[in-house]
CSV table of C-alpha atoms and ligand atoms in Angstrom, one decimal:
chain,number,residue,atom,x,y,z
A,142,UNK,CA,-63.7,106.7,1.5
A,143,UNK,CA,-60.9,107.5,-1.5
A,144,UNK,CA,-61.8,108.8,-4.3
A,145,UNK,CA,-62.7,107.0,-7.2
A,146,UNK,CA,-60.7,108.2,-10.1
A,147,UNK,CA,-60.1,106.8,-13.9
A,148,UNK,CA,-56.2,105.0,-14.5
A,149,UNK,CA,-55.2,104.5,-17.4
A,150,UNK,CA,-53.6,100.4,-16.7
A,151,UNK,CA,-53.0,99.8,-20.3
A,152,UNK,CA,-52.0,101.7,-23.8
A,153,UNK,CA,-51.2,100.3,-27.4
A,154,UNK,CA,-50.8,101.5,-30.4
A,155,UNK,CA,-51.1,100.8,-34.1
A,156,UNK,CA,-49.6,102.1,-37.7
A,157,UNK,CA,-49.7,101.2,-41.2
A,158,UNK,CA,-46.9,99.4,-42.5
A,159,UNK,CA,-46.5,101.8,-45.4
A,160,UNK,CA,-43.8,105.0,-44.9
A,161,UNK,CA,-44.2,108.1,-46.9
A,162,UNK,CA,-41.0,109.5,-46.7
A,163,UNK,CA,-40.4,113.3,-46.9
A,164,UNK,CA,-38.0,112.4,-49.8
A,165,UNK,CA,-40.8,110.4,-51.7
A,166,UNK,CA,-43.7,113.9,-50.8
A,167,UNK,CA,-40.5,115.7,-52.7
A,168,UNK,CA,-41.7,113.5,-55.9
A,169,UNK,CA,-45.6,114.4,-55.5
A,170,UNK,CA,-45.4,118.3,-54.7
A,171,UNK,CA,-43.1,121.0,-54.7
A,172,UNK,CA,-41.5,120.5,-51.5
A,173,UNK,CA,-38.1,119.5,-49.9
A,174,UNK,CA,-37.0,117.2,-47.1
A,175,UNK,CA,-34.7,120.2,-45.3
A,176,UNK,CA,-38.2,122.5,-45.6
A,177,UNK,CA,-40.8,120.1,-43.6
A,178,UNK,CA,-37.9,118.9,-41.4
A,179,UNK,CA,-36.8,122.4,-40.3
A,180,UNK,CA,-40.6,124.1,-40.3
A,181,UNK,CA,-42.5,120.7,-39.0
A,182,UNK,CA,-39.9,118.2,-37.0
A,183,UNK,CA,-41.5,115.5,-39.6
A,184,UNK,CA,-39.5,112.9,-42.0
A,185,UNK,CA,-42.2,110.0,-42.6
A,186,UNK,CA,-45.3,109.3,-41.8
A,187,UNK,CA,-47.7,105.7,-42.6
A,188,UNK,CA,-50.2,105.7,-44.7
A,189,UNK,CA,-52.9,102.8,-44.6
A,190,UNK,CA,-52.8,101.3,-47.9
A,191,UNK,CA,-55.5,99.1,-49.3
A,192,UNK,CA,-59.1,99.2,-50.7
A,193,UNK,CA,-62.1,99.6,-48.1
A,194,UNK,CA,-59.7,100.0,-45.4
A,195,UNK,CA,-61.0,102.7,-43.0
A,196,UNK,CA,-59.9,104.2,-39.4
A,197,UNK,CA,-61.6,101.2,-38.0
A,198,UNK,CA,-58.7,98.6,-38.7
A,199,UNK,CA,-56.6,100.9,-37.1
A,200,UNK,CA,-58.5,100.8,-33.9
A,201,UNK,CA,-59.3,96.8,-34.2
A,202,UNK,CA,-55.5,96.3,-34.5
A,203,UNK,CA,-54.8,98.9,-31.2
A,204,UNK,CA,-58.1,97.5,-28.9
A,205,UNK,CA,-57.1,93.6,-30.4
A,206,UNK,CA,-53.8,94.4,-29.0
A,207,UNK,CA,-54.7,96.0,-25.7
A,208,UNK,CA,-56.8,93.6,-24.8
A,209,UNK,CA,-54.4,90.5,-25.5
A,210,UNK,CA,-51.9,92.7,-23.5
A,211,UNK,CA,-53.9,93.7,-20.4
A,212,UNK,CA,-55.2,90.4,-20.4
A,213,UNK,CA,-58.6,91.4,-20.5
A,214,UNK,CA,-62.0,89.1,-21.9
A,215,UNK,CA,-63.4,91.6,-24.6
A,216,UNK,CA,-67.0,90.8,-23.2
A,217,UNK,CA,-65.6,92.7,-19.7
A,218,UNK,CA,-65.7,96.0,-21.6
A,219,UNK,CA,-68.3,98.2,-21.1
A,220,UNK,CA,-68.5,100.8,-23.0
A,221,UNK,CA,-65.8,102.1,-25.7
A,222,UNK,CA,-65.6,105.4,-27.2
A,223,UNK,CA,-63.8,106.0,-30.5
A,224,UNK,CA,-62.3,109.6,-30.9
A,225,UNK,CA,-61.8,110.3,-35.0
A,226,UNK,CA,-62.3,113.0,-37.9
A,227,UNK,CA,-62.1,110.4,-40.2
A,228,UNK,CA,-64.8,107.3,-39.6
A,229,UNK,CA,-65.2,104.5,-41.7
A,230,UNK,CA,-68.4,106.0,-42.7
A,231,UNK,CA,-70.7,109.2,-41.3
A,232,UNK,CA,-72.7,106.3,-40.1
A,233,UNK,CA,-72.8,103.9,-38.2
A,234,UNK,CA,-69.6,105.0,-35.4
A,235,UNK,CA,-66.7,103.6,-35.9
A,236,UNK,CA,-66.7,102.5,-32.2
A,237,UNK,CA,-69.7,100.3,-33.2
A,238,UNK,CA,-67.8,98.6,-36.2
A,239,UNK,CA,-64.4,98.1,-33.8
A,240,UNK,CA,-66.5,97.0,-30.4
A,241,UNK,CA,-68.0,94.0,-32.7
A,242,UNK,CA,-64.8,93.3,-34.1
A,243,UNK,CA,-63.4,92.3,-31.1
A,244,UNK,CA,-66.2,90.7,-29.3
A,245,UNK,CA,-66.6,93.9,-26.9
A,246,UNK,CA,-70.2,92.1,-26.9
A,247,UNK,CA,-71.5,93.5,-23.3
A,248,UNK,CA,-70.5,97.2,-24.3
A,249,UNK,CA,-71.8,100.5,-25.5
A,250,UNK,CA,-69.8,102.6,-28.0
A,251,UNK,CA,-69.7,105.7,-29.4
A,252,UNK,CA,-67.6,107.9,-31.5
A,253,UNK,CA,-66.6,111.8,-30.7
A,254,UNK,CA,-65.1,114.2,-33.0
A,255,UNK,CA,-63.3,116.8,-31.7
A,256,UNK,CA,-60.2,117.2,-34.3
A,257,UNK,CA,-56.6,116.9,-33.0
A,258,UNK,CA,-58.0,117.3,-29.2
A,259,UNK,CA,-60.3,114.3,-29.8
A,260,UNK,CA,-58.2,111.8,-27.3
A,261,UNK,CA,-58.3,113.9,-24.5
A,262,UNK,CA,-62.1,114.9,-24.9
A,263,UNK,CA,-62.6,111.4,-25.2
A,264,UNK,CA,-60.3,110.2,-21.8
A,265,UNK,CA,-62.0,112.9,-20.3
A,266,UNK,CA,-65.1,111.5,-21.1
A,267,UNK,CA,-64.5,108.4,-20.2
A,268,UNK,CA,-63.3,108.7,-17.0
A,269,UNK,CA,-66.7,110.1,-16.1
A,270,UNK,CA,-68.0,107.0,-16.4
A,271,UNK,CA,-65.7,105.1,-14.1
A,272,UNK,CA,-65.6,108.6,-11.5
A,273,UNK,CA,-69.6,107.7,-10.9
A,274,UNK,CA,-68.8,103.9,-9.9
A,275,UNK,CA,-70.4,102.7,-12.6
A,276,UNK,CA,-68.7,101.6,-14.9
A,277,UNK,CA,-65.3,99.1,-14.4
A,278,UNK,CA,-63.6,99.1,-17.6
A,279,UNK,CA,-63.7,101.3,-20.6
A,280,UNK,CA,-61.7,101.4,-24.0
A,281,UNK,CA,-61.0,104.9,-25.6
A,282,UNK,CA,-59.7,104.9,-28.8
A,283,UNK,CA,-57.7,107.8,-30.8
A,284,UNK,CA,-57.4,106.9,-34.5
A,285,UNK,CA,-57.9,108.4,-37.8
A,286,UNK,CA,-56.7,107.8,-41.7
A,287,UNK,CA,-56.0,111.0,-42.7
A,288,UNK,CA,-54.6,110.4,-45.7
A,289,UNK,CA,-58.4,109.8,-46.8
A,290,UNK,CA,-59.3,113.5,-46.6
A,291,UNK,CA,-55.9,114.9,-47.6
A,292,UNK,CA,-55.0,116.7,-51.1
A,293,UNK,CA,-51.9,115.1,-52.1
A,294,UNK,CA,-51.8,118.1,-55.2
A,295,UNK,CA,-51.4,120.4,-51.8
A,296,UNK,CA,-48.1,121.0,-50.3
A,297,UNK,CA,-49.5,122.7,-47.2
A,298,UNK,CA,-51.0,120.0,-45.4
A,299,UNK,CA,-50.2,116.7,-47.4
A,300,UNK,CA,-46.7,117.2,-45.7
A,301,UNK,CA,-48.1,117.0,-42.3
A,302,UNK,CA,-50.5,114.4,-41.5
A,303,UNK,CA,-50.6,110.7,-41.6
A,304,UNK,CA,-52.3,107.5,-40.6
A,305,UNK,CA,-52.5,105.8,-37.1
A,306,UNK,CA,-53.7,105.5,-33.6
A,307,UNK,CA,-54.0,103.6,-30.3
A,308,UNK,CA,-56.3,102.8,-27.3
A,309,UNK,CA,-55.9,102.5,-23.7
A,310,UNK,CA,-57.8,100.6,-21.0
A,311,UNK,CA,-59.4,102.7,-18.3
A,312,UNK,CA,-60.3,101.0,-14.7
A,313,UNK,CA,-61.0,102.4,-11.7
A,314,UNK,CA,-57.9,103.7,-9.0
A,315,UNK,CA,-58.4,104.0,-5.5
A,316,UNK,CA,-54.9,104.4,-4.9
A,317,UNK,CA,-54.3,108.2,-6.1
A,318,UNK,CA,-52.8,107.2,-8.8
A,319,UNK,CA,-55.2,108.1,-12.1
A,320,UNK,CA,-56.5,111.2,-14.0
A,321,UNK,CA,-56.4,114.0,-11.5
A,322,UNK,CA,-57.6,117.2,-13.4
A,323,UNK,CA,-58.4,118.6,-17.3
A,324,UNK,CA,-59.1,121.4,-18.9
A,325,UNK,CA,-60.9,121.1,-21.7
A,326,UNK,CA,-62.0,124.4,-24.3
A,327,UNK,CA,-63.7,125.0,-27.9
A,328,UNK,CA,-64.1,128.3,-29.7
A,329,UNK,CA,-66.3,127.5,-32.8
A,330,UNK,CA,-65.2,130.9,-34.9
A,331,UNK,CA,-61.7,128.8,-35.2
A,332,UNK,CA,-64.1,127.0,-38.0
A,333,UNK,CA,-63.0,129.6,-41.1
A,334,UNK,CA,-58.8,128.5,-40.6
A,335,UNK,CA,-59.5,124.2,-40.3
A,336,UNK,CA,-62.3,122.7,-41.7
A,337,UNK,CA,-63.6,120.2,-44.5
A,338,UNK,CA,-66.1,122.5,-47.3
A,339,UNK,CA,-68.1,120.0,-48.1
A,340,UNK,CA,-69.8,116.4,-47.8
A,341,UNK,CA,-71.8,117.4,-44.7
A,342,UNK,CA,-75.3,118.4,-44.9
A,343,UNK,CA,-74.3,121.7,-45.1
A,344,UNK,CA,-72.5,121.0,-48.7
A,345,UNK,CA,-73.8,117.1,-49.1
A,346,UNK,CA,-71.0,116.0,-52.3
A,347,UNK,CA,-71.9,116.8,-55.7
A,348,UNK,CA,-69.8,116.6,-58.8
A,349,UNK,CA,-69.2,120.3,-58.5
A,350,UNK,CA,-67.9,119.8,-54.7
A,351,UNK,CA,-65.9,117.0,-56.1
A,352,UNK,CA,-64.0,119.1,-59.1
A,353,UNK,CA,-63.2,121.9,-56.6
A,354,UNK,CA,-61.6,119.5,-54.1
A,355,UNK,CA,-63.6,121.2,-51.3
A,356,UNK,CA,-63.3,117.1,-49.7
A,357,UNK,CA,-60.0,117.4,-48.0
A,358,UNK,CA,-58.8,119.2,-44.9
A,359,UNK,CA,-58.6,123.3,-45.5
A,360,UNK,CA,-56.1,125.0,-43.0
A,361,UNK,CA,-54.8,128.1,-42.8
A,362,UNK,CA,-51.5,126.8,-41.6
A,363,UNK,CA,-49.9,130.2,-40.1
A,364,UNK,CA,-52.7,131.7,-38.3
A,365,UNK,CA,-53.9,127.8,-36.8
A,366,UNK,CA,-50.1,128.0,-35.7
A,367,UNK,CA,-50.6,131.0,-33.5
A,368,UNK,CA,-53.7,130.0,-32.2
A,369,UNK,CA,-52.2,126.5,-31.5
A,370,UNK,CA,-49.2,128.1,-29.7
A,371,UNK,CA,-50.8,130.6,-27.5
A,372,UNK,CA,-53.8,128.0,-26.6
A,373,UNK,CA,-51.8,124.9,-25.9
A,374,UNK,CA,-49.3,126.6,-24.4
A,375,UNK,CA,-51.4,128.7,-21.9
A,376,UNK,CA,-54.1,125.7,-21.0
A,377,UNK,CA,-50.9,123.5,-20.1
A,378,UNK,CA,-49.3,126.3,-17.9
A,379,UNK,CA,-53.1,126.7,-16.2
A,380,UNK,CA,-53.1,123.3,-15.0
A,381,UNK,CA,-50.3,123.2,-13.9
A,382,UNK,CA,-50.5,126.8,-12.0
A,383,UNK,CA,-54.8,125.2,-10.8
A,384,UNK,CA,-52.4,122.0,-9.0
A,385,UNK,CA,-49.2,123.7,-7.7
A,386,UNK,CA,-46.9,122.1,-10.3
A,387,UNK,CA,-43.8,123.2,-11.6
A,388,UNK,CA,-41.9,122.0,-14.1
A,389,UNK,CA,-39.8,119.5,-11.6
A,390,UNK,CA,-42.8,117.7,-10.5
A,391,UNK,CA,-43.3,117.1,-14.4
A,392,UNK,CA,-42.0,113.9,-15.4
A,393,UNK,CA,-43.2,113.9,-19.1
A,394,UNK,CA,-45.5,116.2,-21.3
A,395,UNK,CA,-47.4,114.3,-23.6
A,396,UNK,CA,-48.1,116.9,-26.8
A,397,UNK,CA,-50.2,116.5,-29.5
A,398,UNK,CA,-47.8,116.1,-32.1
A,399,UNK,CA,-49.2,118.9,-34.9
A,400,UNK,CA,-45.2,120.5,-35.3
A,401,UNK,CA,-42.5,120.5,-33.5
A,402,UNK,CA,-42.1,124.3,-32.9
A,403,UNK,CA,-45.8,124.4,-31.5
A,404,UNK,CA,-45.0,121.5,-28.9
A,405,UNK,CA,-41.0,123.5,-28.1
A,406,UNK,CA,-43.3,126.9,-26.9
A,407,UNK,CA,-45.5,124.1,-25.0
A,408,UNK,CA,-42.6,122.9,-23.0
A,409,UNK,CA,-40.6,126.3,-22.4
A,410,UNK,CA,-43.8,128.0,-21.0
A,411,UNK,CA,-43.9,124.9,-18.8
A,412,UNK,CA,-40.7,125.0,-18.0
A,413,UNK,CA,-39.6,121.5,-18.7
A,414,UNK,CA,-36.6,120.3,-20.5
A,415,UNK,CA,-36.7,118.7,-23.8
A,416,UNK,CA,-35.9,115.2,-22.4
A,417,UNK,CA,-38.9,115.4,-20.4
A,418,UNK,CA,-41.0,115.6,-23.5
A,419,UNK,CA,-42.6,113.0,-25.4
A,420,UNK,CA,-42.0,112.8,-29.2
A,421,UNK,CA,-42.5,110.8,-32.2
A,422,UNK,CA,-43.6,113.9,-35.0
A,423,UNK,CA,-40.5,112.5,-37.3
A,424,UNK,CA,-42.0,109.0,-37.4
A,425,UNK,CA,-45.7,109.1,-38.1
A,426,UNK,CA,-46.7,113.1,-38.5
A,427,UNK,CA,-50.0,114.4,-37.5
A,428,UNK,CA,-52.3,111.2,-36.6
A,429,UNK,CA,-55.1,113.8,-35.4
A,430,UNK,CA,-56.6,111.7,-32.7
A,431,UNK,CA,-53.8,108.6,-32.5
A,432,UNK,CA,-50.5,110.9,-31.9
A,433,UNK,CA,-51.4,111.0,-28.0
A,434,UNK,CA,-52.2,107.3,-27.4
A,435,UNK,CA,-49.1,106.8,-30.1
A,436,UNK,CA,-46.8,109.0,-27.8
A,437,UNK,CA,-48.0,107.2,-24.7
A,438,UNK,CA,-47.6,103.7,-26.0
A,439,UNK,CA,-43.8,104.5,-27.3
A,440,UNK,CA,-43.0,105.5,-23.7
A,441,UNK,CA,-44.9,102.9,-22.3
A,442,UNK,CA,-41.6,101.5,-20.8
A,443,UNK,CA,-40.0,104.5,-19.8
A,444,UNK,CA,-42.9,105.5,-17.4
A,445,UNK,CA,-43.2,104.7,-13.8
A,446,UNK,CA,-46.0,104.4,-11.1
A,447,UNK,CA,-46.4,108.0,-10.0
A,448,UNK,CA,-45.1,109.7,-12.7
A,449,UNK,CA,-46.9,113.7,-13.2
A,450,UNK,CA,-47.9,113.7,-16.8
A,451,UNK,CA,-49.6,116.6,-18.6
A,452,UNK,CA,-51.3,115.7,-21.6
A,453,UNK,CA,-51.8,118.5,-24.3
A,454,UNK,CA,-53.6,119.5,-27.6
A,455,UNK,CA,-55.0,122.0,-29.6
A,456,UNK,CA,-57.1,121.1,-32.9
A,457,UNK,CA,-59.6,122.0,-35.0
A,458,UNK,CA,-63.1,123.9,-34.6
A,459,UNK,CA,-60.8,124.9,-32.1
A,460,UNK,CA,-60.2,122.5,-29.7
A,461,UNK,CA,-57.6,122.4,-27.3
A,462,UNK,CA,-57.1,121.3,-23.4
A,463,UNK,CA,-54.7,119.5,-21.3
A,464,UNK,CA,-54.7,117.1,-18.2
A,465,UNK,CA,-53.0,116.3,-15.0
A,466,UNK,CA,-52.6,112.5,-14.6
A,467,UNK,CA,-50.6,110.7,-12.5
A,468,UNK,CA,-49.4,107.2,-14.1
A,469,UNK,CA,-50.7,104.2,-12.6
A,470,UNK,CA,-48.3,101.6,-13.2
A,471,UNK,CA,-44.5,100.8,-13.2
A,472,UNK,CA,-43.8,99.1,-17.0
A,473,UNK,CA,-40.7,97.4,-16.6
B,212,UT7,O1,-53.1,119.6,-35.6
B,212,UT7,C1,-54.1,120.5,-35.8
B,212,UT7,C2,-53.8,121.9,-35.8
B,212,UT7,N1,-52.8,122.2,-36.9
B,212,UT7,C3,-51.7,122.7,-36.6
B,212,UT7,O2,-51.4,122.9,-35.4
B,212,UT7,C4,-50.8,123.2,-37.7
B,212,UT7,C5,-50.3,124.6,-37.5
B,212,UT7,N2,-49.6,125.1,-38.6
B,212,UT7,C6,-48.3,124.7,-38.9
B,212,UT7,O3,-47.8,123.7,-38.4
B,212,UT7,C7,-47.6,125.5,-39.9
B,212,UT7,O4,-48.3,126.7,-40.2
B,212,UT7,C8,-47.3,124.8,-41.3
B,212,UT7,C9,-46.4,123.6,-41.1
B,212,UT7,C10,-48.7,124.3,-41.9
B,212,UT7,C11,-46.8,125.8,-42.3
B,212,UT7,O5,-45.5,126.4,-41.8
B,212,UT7,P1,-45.3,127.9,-41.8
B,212,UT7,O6,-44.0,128.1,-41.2
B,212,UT7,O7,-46.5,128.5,-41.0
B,212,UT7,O8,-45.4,128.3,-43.3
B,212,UT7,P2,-46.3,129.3,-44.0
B,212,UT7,O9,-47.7,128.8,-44.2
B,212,UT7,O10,-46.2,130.7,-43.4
B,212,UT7,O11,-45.6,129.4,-45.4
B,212,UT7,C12,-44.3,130.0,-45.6
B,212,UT7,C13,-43.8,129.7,-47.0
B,212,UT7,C14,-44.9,130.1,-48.1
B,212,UT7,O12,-44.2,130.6,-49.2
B,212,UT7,P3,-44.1,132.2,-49.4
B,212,UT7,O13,-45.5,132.6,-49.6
B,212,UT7,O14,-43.4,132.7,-48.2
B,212,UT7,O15,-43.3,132.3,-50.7
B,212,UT7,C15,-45.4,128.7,-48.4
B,212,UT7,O16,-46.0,128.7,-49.7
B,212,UT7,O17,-43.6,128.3,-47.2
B,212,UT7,C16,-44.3,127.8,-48.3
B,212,UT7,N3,-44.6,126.4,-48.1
B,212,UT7,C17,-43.8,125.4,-48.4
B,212,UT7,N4,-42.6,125.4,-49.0
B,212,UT7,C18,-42.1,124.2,-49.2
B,212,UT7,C19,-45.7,126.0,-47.5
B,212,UT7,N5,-45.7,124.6,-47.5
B,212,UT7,C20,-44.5,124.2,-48.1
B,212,UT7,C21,-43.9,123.0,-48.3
B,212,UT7,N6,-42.7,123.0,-48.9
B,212,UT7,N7,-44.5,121.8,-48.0
């Protein structure tokens, strides 16, 4: 008998109308276009506008999407796992606010927070479900509105990040087609460079966390840079090494999009040209756990059954991993 594995047979992907433009960030903090565009690869990123608008409309709008697209009766879903830093609320998930939203009524959900690598933990976990037989079809989600927990008085991270997200449909593949290995890591001392002070329970908010804007994302740009470099780099050369790749049996590298120079060291330790590497930094910026789905839903067209895809990320807490899949389906 073949082996079961998880396929991805659908992807879409949603952002916010609005577009923060590097030129209008040059009106809010000391900052230039030429500087983020040469040190980032980013011009404009969306921004979900609106009062109690959180993450989840982002999702609704991707799953709503994916489902009309794929064809597929929302009750058929089983289980759907949201991956975000930023949910509507610290309870209940926002899984469990996007799976009623679009009638996902038959289904389980969950959210899992695992920063910038929070896709790919997610797929991964996923695709346990349909590995066992279990389970037939299974929504993960990548989203988060950043611009919630972002300081727009600071010019080292308000450049980077923005709003946004997507979802694919996982089924089961028995033609060997489907997610074919991962590598998944965390190294909890990352916590000191990339982290959020307070509003957990170990500093719940108080009016003094509040005036010392300890609610928005720290980061400790340069030295999360070297540890995103080395990490993503080396996890996405492993795989490849653990399968007998090399960079001509590539056909795309799908990297988180955190800067542009991070995801260039990616691609020349794999030793894949620049065309062969999926990018959309300039348009929407960091989306945390959206820019993977994102990438993979602008390229939907451009990929074909068979394709070798390495999917790539390194985030906070740390985080970071990559994975072997081999696209299931021709989009044209
Ligand atoms: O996705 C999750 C993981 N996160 C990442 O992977 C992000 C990794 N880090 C980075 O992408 C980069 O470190 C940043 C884009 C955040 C910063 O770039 P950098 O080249 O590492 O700059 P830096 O922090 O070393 O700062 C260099 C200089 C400093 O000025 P001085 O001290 O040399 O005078 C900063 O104050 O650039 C200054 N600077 C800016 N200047 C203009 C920092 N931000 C800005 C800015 N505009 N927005």
């Amino acid at each position: 008998m073949s082996q079961v594995r998880a396929k991805i047979s659908g992807v879409q992907g949603y952002v916010p109308d609005y577009v923060l433009t590097n030129k209008e960030l040059e009106s809010i903090v000391e900052t230039t276009d030429e500087w983020i565009t040469s040190r980032t690869g980013i011009k404009e990123r969306r921004i979900l506008k609106g009062e109690d608008k959180g993450t989840s409309v982002i999702g609704i709008e991707a799953v709503k999407g994916l489902l009309q697209k794929t064809n597929t009766d929302p009750a058929d879903i089983e289980l759907l796992i949201c991956a975000t830093t930023t949910p509507d609320m610290p309870f209940p998930a926002t899984a469990n606010i996007i799976a009623n939203s679009v009638g996902a009524v038959n289904s389980f959900s969950y959210d899992i927070q695992a920063a910038c690598s929070g896709f790919i933990y997610a797929l991964i976990t996923a695709s346990q479900f349909i590995e066992t037989g279990k389970y037939k079809k299974v929504i993960v989600v990548g989203a988060d509105k950043m611009s919630s927990i972002i300081d727009y008085t600071d010019r080292t991270t308000c450049i980077i990040f923005g709003d946004g997200g997507g979802a694919v449909l996982l089924e089961p593949s028995e033609d060997g087609t489907g997610i074919m290995d991962s590598m998944l890591r965390s190294d909890g001392s990352g916590e000191e460079f990339l982290h959020m002070k307070a509003g957990g329970s170990r500093r719940p908010a108080t009016q003094e966390t509040i005036a010392a804007r300890e609610h928005y994302v720290f980061q400790e740009g340069s030295a999360v840079f070297k540890f995103a470099v080395t990490n993503m780099a080396d996890i996405s050369f492993k795989i490849m090494e653990k399968n007998n790749l090399t960079g001509d049996d590539i056909a795309w590298l799908v990297p988180h999009q955190a800067n542009k120079r991070i995801i260039d060291a990616t691609s020349k330790r794999m030793g894949i040209g620049d065309q062969k590497v999926m990018l959309n930094i300039h348009k929407y910026g960091n989306t945390t756990s959206g820019t993977i789905p994102l990438c993979l839903w602008d390229y939907e067209d451009k990929l074909n059954k068979g394709d070798n895809l390495i999917l790539a990320a390194f985030g906070g807490g740390f985080t970071w991993g990559s994975v072997y899949l081999k696209w299931a389906y021709d989009s044209n």
